[in-house]
PDB file of C-alpha atoms in Angstrom:
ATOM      1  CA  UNK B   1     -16.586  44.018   7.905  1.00  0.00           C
ATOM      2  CA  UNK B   2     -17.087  47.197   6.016  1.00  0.00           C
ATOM      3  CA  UNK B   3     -19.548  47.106   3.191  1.00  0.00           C
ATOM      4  CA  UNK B   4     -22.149  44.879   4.325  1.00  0.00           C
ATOM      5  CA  UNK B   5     -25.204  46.760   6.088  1.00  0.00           C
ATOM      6  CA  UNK B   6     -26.145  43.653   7.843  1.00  0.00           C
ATOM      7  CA  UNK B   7     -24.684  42.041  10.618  1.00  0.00           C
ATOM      8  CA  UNK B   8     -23.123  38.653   9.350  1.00  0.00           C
ATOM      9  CA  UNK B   9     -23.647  36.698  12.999  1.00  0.00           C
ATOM     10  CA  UNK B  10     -21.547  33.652  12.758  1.00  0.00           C
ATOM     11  CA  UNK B  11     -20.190  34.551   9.310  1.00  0.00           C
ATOM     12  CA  UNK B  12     -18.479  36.833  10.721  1.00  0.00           C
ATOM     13  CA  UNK B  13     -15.565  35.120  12.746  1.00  0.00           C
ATOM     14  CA  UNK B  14     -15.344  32.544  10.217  1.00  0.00           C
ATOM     15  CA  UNK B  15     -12.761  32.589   7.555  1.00  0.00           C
ATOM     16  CA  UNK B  16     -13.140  30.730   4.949  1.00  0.00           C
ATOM     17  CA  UNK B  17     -15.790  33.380   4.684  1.00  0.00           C
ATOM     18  CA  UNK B  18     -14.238  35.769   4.414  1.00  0.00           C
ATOM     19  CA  UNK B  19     -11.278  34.590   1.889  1.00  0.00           C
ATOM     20  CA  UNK B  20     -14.972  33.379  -0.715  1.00  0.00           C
ATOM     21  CA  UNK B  21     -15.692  37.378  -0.722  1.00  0.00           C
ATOM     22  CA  UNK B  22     -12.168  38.429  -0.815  1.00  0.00           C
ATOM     23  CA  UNK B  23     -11.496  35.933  -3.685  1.00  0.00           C
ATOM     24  CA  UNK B  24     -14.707  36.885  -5.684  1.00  0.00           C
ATOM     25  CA  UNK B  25     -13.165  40.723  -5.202  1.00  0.00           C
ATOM     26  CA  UNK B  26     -10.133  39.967  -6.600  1.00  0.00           C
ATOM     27  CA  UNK B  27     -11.953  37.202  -9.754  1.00  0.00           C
ATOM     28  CA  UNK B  28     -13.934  40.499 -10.564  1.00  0.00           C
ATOM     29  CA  UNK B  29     -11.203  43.079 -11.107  1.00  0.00           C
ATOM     30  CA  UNK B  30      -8.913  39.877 -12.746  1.00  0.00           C
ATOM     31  CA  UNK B  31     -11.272  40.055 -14.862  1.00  0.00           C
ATOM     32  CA  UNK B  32     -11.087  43.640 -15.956  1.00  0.00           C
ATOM     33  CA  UNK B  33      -7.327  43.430 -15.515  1.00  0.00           C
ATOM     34  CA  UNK B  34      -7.330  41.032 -18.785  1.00  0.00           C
ATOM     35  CA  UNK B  35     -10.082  41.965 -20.344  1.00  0.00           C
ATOM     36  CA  UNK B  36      -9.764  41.853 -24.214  1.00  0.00           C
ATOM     37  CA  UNK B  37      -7.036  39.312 -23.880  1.00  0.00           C
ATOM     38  CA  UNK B  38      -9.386  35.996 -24.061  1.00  0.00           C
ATOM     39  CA  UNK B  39      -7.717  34.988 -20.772  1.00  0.00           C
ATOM     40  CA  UNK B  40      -8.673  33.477 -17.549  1.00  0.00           C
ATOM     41  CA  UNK B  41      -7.053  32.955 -14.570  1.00  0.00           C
ATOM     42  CA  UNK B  42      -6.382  29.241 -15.460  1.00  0.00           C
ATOM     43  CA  UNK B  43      -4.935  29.945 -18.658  1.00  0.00           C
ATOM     44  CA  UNK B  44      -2.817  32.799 -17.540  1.00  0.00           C
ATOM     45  CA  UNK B  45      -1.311  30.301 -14.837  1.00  0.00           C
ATOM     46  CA  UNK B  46      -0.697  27.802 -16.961  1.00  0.00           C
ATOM     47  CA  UNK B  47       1.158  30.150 -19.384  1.00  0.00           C
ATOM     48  CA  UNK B  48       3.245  31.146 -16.184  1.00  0.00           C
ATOM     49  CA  UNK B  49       4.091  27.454 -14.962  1.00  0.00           C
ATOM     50  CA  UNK B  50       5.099  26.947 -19.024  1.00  0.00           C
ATOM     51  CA  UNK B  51       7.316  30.022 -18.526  1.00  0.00           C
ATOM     52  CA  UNK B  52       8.877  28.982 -15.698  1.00  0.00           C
ATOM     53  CA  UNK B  53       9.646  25.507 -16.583  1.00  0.00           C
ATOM     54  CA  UNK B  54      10.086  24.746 -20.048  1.00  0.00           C
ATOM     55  CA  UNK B  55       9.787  21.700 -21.412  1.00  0.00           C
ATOM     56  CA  UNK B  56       7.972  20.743 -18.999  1.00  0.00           C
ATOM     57  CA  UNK B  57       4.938  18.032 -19.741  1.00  0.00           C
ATOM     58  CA  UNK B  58       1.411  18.938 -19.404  1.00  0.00           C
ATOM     59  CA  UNK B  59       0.621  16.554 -16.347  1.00  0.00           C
ATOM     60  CA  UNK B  60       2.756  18.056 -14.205  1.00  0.00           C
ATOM     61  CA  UNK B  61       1.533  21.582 -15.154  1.00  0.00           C
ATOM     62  CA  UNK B  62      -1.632  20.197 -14.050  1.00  0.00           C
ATOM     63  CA  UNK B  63      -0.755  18.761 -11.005  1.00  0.00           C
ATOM     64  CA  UNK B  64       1.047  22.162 -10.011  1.00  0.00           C
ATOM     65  CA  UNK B  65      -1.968  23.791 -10.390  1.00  0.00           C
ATOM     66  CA  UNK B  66      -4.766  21.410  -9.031  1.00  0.00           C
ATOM     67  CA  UNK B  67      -6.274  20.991 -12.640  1.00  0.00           C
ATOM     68  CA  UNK B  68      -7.803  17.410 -13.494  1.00  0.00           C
ATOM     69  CA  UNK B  69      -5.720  15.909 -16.292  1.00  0.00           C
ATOM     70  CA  UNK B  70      -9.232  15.605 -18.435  1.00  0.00           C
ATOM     71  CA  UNK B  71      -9.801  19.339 -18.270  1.00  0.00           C
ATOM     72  CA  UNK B  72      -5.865  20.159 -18.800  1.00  0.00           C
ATOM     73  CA  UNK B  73      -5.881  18.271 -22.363  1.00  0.00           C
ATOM     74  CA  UNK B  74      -9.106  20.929 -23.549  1.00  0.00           C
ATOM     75  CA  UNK B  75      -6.736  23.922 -22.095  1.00  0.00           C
ATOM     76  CA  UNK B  76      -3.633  22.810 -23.499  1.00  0.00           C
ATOM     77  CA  UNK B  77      -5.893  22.528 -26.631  1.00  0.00           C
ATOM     78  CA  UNK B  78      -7.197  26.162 -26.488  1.00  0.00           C
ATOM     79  CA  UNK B  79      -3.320  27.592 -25.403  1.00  0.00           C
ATOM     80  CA  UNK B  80      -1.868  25.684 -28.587  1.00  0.00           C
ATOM     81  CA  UNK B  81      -4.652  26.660 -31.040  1.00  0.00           C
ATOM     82  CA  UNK B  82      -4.359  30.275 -29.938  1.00  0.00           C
ATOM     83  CA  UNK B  83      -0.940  30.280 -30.677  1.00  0.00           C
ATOM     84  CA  UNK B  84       0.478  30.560 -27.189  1.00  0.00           C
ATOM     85  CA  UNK B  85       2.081  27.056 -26.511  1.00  0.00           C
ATOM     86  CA  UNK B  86       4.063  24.827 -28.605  1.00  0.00           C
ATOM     87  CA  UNK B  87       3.127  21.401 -27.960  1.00  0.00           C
ATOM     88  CA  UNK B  88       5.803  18.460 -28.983  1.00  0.00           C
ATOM     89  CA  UNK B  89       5.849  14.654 -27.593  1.00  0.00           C
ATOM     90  CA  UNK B  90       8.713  14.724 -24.928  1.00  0.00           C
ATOM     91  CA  UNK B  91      11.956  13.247 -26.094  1.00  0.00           C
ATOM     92  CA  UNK B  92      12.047  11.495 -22.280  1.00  0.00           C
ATOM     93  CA  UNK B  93       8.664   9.893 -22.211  1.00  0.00           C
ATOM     94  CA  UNK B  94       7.290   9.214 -25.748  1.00  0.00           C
ATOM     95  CA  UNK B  95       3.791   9.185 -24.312  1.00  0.00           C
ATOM     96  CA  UNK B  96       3.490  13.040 -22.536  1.00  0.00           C
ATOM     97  CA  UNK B  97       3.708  16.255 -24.544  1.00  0.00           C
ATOM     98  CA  UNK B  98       6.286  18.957 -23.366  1.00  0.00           C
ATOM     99  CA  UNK B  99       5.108  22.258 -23.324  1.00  0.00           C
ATOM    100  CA  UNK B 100       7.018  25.495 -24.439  1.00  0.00           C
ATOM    101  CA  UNK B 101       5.481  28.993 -24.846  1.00  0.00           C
ATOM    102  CA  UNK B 102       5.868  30.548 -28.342  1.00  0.00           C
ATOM    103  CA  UNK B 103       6.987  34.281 -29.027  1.00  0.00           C
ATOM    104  CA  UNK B 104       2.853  35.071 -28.802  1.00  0.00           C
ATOM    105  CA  UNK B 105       2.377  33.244 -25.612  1.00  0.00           C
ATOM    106  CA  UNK B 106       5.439  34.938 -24.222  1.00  0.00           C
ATOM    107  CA  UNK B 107       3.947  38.248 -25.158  1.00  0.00           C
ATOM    108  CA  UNK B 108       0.584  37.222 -24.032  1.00  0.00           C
ATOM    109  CA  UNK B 109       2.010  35.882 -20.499  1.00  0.00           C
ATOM    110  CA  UNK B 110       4.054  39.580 -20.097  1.00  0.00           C
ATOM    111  CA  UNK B 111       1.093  41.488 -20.827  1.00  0.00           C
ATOM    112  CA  UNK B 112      -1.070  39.584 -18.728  1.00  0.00           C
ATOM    113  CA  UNK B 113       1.260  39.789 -15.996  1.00  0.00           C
ATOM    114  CA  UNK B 114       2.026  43.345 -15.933  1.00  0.00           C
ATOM    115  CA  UNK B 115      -2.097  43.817 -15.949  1.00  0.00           C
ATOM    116  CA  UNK B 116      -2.469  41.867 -12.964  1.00  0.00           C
ATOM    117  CA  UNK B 117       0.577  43.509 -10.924  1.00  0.00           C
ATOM    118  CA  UNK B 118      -1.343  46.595 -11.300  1.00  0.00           C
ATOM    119  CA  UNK B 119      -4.644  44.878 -10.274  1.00  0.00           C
ATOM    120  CA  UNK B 120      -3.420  43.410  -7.126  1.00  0.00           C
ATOM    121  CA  UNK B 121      -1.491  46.732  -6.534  1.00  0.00           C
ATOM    122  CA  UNK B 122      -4.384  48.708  -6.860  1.00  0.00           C
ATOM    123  CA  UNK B 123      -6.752  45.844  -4.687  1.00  0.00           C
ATOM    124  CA  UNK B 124      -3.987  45.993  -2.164  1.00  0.00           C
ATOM    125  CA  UNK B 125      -2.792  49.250  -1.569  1.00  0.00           C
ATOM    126  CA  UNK B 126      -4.038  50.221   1.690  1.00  0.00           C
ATOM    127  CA  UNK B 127      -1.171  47.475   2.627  1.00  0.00           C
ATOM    128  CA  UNK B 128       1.921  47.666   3.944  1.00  0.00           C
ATOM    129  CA  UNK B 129       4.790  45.052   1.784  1.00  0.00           C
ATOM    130  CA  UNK B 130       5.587  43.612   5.749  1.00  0.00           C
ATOM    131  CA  UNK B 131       1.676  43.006   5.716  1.00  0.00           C
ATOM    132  CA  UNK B 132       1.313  41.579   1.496  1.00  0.00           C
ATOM    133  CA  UNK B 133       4.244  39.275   2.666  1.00  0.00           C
ATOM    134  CA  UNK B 134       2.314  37.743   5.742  1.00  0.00           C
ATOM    135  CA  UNK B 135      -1.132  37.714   4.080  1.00  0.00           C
ATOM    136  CA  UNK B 136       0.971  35.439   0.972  1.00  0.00           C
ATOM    137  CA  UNK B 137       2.510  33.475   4.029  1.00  0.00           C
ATOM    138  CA  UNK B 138      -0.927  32.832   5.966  1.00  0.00           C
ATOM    139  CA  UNK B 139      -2.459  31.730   2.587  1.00  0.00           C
ATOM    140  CA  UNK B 140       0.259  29.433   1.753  1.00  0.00           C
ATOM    141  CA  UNK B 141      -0.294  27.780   5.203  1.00  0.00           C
ATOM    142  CA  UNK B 142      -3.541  27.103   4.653  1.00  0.00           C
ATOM    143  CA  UNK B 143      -3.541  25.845   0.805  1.00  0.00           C
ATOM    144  CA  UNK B 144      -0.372  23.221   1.842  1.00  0.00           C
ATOM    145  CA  UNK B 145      -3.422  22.224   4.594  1.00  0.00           C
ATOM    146  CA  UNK B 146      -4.898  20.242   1.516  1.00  0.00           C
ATOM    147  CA  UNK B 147      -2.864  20.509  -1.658  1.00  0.00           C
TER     148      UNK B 147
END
């Protein structure tokens, strides 16, 4: 790989190697791409589950995204303190809380967005679409593997 002096030996064939550097490239410009927002990746795809599902209770946000239903109660905390996500006990299951975005989290979730097109535009440019497609297709594969 270009960009390391060294030779890598046996890292170098494996991949799951390679997708820890190429996901700590793309964690380091995220977080340029948001910076002065106060969001992180988790928050930002929680805001965009919300968005596309509203209504929708917090445990299954969390289950769509892999996040521990201790840690999503703290999140949902910091979302609906911020302002971002309206919290109300679901009208189908007294004991969950649906989830809607307000106007601000709307807002925030658009901006957010729109920064992080340009990110991954700009991290994958030398790219063909044919070759962003596969790449999303190949990482799908191997996520279903254990999700």
């Amino acid at each position: 790989m270009s960009g390391n002096p060294l030779p890598l030996g046996d890292l170098s064939s494996l991949v799951g190697y390679h997708l820890r550097r190429a996901s700590a490239a793309f964690a380091l410009d995220f977080q340029e791409a948001v910076k002065g927002t106060g969001m992180r990746q988790v928050l930002v795809g929680i805001l965009s589950i919300i968005a596309a599902n509203p209504r929708v209770n917090q445990g299954t946000v969390g289950a769509a995204l892999g996040i521990k239903r201790a840690n999503m109660v703290s999140l949902i905390n910091e979302l609906v303190d911020g302002g971002l996500v309206a919290r109300e006990v679901s009208p189908t299951d007294r004991r969950a809380f649906s989830l809607t975005l307000t106007q601000a989290g709307e807002a925030m979730r658009q901006e957010c967005t729109a920064r992080i097109q340009a990110h991954e535009a700009q991290m994958l440019a030398d790219m063909t679409a044919q070759e962003r497609e596969t790449l999303l297709e190949l990482l799908g594969r191997i996520a279903a593997k254990r999700l």
